[in-house]
Amino acid sequence: MRKNKIFKRILIMGAFFFAVGQAQGQDDLLNMLEEEQGETTEYAFATFKGTRAINLQSSELPSKGVLQYIFMHRFGSFSDDFFYNNLGMNTAEVALQLDYGFTDWLNAGVFSGTAYPRTYTGFLKYRIFRQSKGAKNMPFSVVGYSAMTFNNERYPDVQFNESDRFSFTNQLILARKFTQRFSLEIVPTHVHFNIVSRESESNDIFSVGTAARFKITKQLSLSAEYIAQINPLTTNITRLGPDIEDQKNYNALSVGVDIETGGHVFQIFLTNSRGVADPFTIAQTPGSWENGDIHIGFNISRVFTIVKPKLPQEG
């Protein structure tokens, strides 16, 4: 089993986050200059319905002072004795997420997955550039996402250090709202596992995700996403042990609908990815649509305004 130190990964994430802060400061300075010159910039709004496309992160962030709660649920697959397992409810997997918008460009949060493996995740999401036209012309939005996941599952037959339980996900979200109805994003992704099952496997898994949204009405839209793995694992990283077996991991394909009702966004979809934590959603999908390994899933998000934005003072 291959092992890497956790501190190196944290240092890389910190350095990247510092660079994002510097870029944001330059944007604020440019905005001040535009205001002085009487120029205006029109920014793209609601490129996606929620902060998640389906499994992938979207380019959206909660506004400053907004607290968001997301309940994520995945039923068992149609091929896994669907009716005997109460329409998949007996083999369901759940995750709970809580995040907060510290600024309009910085979001941080945590979520816990109750599925196998049991996980805890902390993440940062930060807007680097925002699609705009006018005084400032930017053809697409650029958002970064960095997460650290702790695998809390018990492995009685495996001896390893606590640092081996960590994995890291980094994504760069490139999104464009082409029309009022159609949006698209491309998400280059890197997942690092501190420990893998075999010496022959890489600790670093690369993939490219794509997500699209088509707006039908003000409250309803269609969504789809696909995660193409470049160098997939050949084992099940969630079941570490002396008798590890080969496993084919498929690319995750998901399709669904988004429904907005006031402060809620309800997403219901079909997917072959059962995982809820980022490393396992992206790099551990043993089921395929062709074999009937399809799961009904939904995400329900609710936002709460904790700090109300300040209104401009009247002159």
XYZ file of N, CA, C and O in Angstrom, residues 74-140:
268
model
N -29.389 8.687 -1.725
C -29.255 7.763 -2.853
C -29.900 6.436 -2.465
O -29.490 5.797 -1.495
N -30.913 6.002 -3.229
C -31.536 4.704 -2.990
C -30.678 3.591 -3.589
O -29.776 3.837 -4.389
N -30.985 2.340 -3.199
C -30.318 1.198 -3.799
C -30.665 1.081 -5.271
O -31.654 1.652 -5.749
N -29.864 0.318 -6.018
C -30.041 0.249 -7.473
C -31.187 -0.672 -7.859
O -31.629 -1.528 -7.084
N -31.662 -0.502 -9.086
C -32.719 -1.348 -9.621
C -32.268 -2.808 -9.705
O -33.091 -3.726 -9.607
N -30.959 -3.043 -9.906
C -30.454 -4.411 -10.074
C -30.224 -5.109 -8.735
O -29.950 -6.305 -8.692
N -30.336 -4.383 -7.612
C -30.030 -4.931 -6.287
C -31.321 -5.324 -5.567
O -31.650 -4.796 -4.505
N -32.056 -6.296 -6.144
C -33.311 -6.773 -5.537
C -34.167 -5.591 -5.109
O -34.539 -5.438 -3.929
N -34.511 -4.754 -6.084
C -35.107 -3.439 -5.838
C -36.386 -3.515 -5.009
O -36.559 -2.777 -4.036
N -37.298 -4.425 -5.369
C -38.584 -4.487 -4.676
C -38.455 -5.157 -3.317
O -39.111 -4.763 -2.349
N -37.584 -6.155 -3.194
C -37.364 -6.799 -1.902
C -36.788 -5.806 -0.888
O -37.091 -5.866 0.304
N -35.950 -4.882 -1.370
C -35.340 -3.876 -0.511
C -36.183 -2.605 -0.399
O -35.659 -1.515 -0.204
N -37.515 -2.784 -0.516
C -38.449 -1.657 -0.349
C -38.101 -0.507 -1.288
O -37.896 0.631 -0.874
N -38.026 -0.814 -2.578
C -37.728 0.161 -3.620
C -36.375 0.839 -3.392
O -36.183 2.011 -3.713
N -35.446 0.072 -2.839
C -34.088 0.573 -2.630
C -33.869 1.275 -1.311
O -32.746 1.679 -0.998
N -34.915 1.440 -0.496
C -34.764 2.186 0.753
C -33.920 1.444 1.780
O -33.278 2.058 2.633
N -33.930 0.091 1.756
C -33.153 -0.669 2.731
C -31.645 -0.556 2.501
O -30.865 -0.870 3.396
N -31.247 -0.153 1.320
C -29.815 -0.014 1.007
C -29.489 1.421 0.636
O -28.606 1.684 -0.167
N -30.208 2.368 1.206
C -30.034 3.777 0.879
C -28.776 4.349 1.523
O -28.274 3.824 2.516
N -28.274 5.429 0.940
C -27.121 6.149 1.464
C -27.476 7.628 1.571
O -28.160 8.180 0.712
N -26.988 8.260 2.632
C -27.400 9.618 2.968
C -26.184 10.464 3.308
O -25.197 9.963 3.843
N -26.245 11.758 2.981
C -25.227 12.723 3.414
C -25.910 14.025 3.807
O -26.936 14.413 3.222
N -25.353 14.697 4.804
C -25.869 15.973 5.287
C -24.773 17.021 5.149
O -23.636 16.789 5.579
N -25.100 18.169 4.556
C -24.108 19.221 4.307
C -24.581 20.537 4.909
O -25.750 20.894 4.850
N -23.626 21.277 5.484
C -23.889 22.611 6.013
C -22.750 23.516 5.567
O -21.577 23.201 5.797
N -23.075 24.621 4.891
C -22.028 25.531 4.426
C -22.493 26.976 4.547
O -23.692 27.247 4.676
N -21.537 27.897 4.476
C -21.829 29.313 4.743
C -21.049 30.198 3.781
O -19.883 29.918 3.461
N -21.693 31.267 3.315
C -21.036 32.232 2.447
C -20.382 33.334 3.271
O -21.064 34.240 3.753
N -19.068 33.240 3.454
C -18.355 34.263 4.225
C -18.241 35.566 3.436
O -18.261 36.657 3.997
N -18.083 35.460 2.125
C -18.148 36.607 1.217
C -18.906 36.140 -0.019
O -19.305 34.977 -0.115
N -19.102 37.019 -0.978
C -19.763 36.617 -2.212
C -18.889 35.708 -3.068
O -19.380 35.102 -4.019
N -17.592 35.606 -2.719
C -16.701 34.764 -3.519
C -16.112 33.599 -2.736
O -15.428 32.747 -3.313
N -16.407 33.490 -1.438
C -15.840 32.420 -0.616
C -16.926 31.698 0.164
O -17.692 32.304 0.899
N -16.962 30.388 -0.017
C -17.920 29.511 0.652
C -17.141 28.389 1.339
O -16.188 27.852 0.771
N -17.516 28.034 2.556
C -16.858 26.949 3.283
C -17.918 26.110 3.970
O -18.966 26.620 4.384
N -17.656 24.807 4.082
C -18.648 23.957 4.713
C -18.121 22.596 5.077
O -16.952 22.259 4.843
N -19.006 21.793 5.655
C -18.701 20.425 6.044
C -19.879 19.548 5.644
O -21.014 20.019 5.531
N -19.593 18.261 5.396
C -20.698 17.326 5.263
C -20.263 15.942 5.711
O -19.083 15.590 5.709
N -21.251 15.165 6.143
C -21.012 13.832 6.675
C -21.809 12.829 5.875
O -23.009 13.006 5.652
N -21.141 11.773 5.423
C -21.803 10.707 4.690
C -22.029 9.507 5.588
O -21.091 9.015 6.228
N -23.270 9.035 5.674
C -23.588 7.882 6.507
C -23.497 6.581 5.726
O -23.788 5.514 6.248
N -23.100 6.664 4.463
C -23.021 5.489 3.609
C -21.710 4.756 3.843
O -20.867 5.169 4.615
N -21.544 3.637 3.119
C -20.285 2.900 3.203
C -19.345 3.416 2.131
O -19.671 3.313 0.948
N -18.169 3.962 2.490
C -17.680 4.106 3.860
C -18.244 5.354 4.530
O -18.609 6.319 3.873
N -18.268 5.349 5.843
C -18.670 6.525 6.616
C -17.582 7.589 6.481
O -16.402 7.288 6.660
N -17.980 8.807 6.168
C -16.985 9.842 5.877
C -17.354 11.177 6.513
O -18.527 11.449 6.792
N -16.321 12.008 6.700
C -16.485 13.407 7.085
C -15.664 14.243 6.105
O -14.513 13.891 5.798
N -16.238 15.333 5.625
C -15.576 16.162 4.618
C -15.658 17.629 5.003
O -16.709 18.115 5.432
N -14.551 18.338 4.834
C -14.527 19.794 4.944
C -14.081 20.372 3.610
O -13.237 19.784 2.929
N -14.660 21.506 3.208
C -14.341 22.022 1.880
C -14.347 23.543 1.839
O -14.952 24.220 2.672
N -13.653 24.062 0.845
C -13.663 25.474 0.477
C -14.076 25.574 -0.983
O -13.644 24.787 -1.824
N -14.907 26.579 -1.275
C -15.321 26.834 -2.648
C -15.139 28.324 -2.894
O -15.605 29.146 -2.088
N -14.477 28.691 -3.981
C -14.068 30.078 -4.155
C -14.183 30.487 -5.621
O -13.741 29.798 -6.529
N -14.822 31.638 -5.821
C -14.987 32.169 -7.176
C -13.737 32.958 -7.562
O -13.309 33.871 -6.873
N -13.152 32.589 -8.692
C -11.945 33.252 -9.186
C -12.316 34.330 -10.204
O -11.851 35.463 -10.118
N -13.154 33.967 -11.179
C -13.687 34.918 -12.154
C -15.172 34.646 -12.330
O -15.638 33.515 -12.128
N -15.908 35.677 -12.724
C -17.339 35.531 -12.956
C -17.679 36.003 -14.360
O -17.192 37.046 -14.814
N -18.495 35.229 -15.054
C -18.908 35.587 -16.405
C -19.559 36.963 -16.404
O -20.420 37.261 -15.571
N -19.147 37.811 -17.334
C -19.667 39.178 -17.345
C -19.511 39.788 -18.732
O -18.766 39.288 -19.583
N -20.207 40.900 -18.933
C -20.071 41.683 -20.155
C -20.246 43.149 -19.804
O -20.763 43.507 -18.754
N -19.785 44.012 -20.700
C -19.828 45.445 -20.431
C -18.431 45.971 -20.197
O -17.508 45.702 -20.986
N -18.237 46.735 -19.115
C -16.925 47.287 -18.814
C -15.888 46.189 -18.595
O -14.729 46.314 -18.953
N -16.330 45.087 -17.984
C -15.458 43.932 -17.788
C -16.047 42.750 -18.552
O -17.157 42.309 -18.264
N -15.313 42.239 -19.513
C -15.816 41.170 -20.367
C -15.108 39.862 -20.025
O -13.918 39.703 -20.272
N -15.854 38.916 -19.459
C -15.331 37.593 -19.129
C -16.290 36.564 -19.703
O -17.459 36.510 -19.314
N -15.848 35.729 -20.656
C -16.779 34.839 -21.361
C -17.315 33.687 -20.528
O -18.308 33.063 -20.892
N -16.672 33.352 -19.408
C -17.142 32.243 -18.576
C -16.718 32.476 -17.129
O -15.852 33.306 -16.836
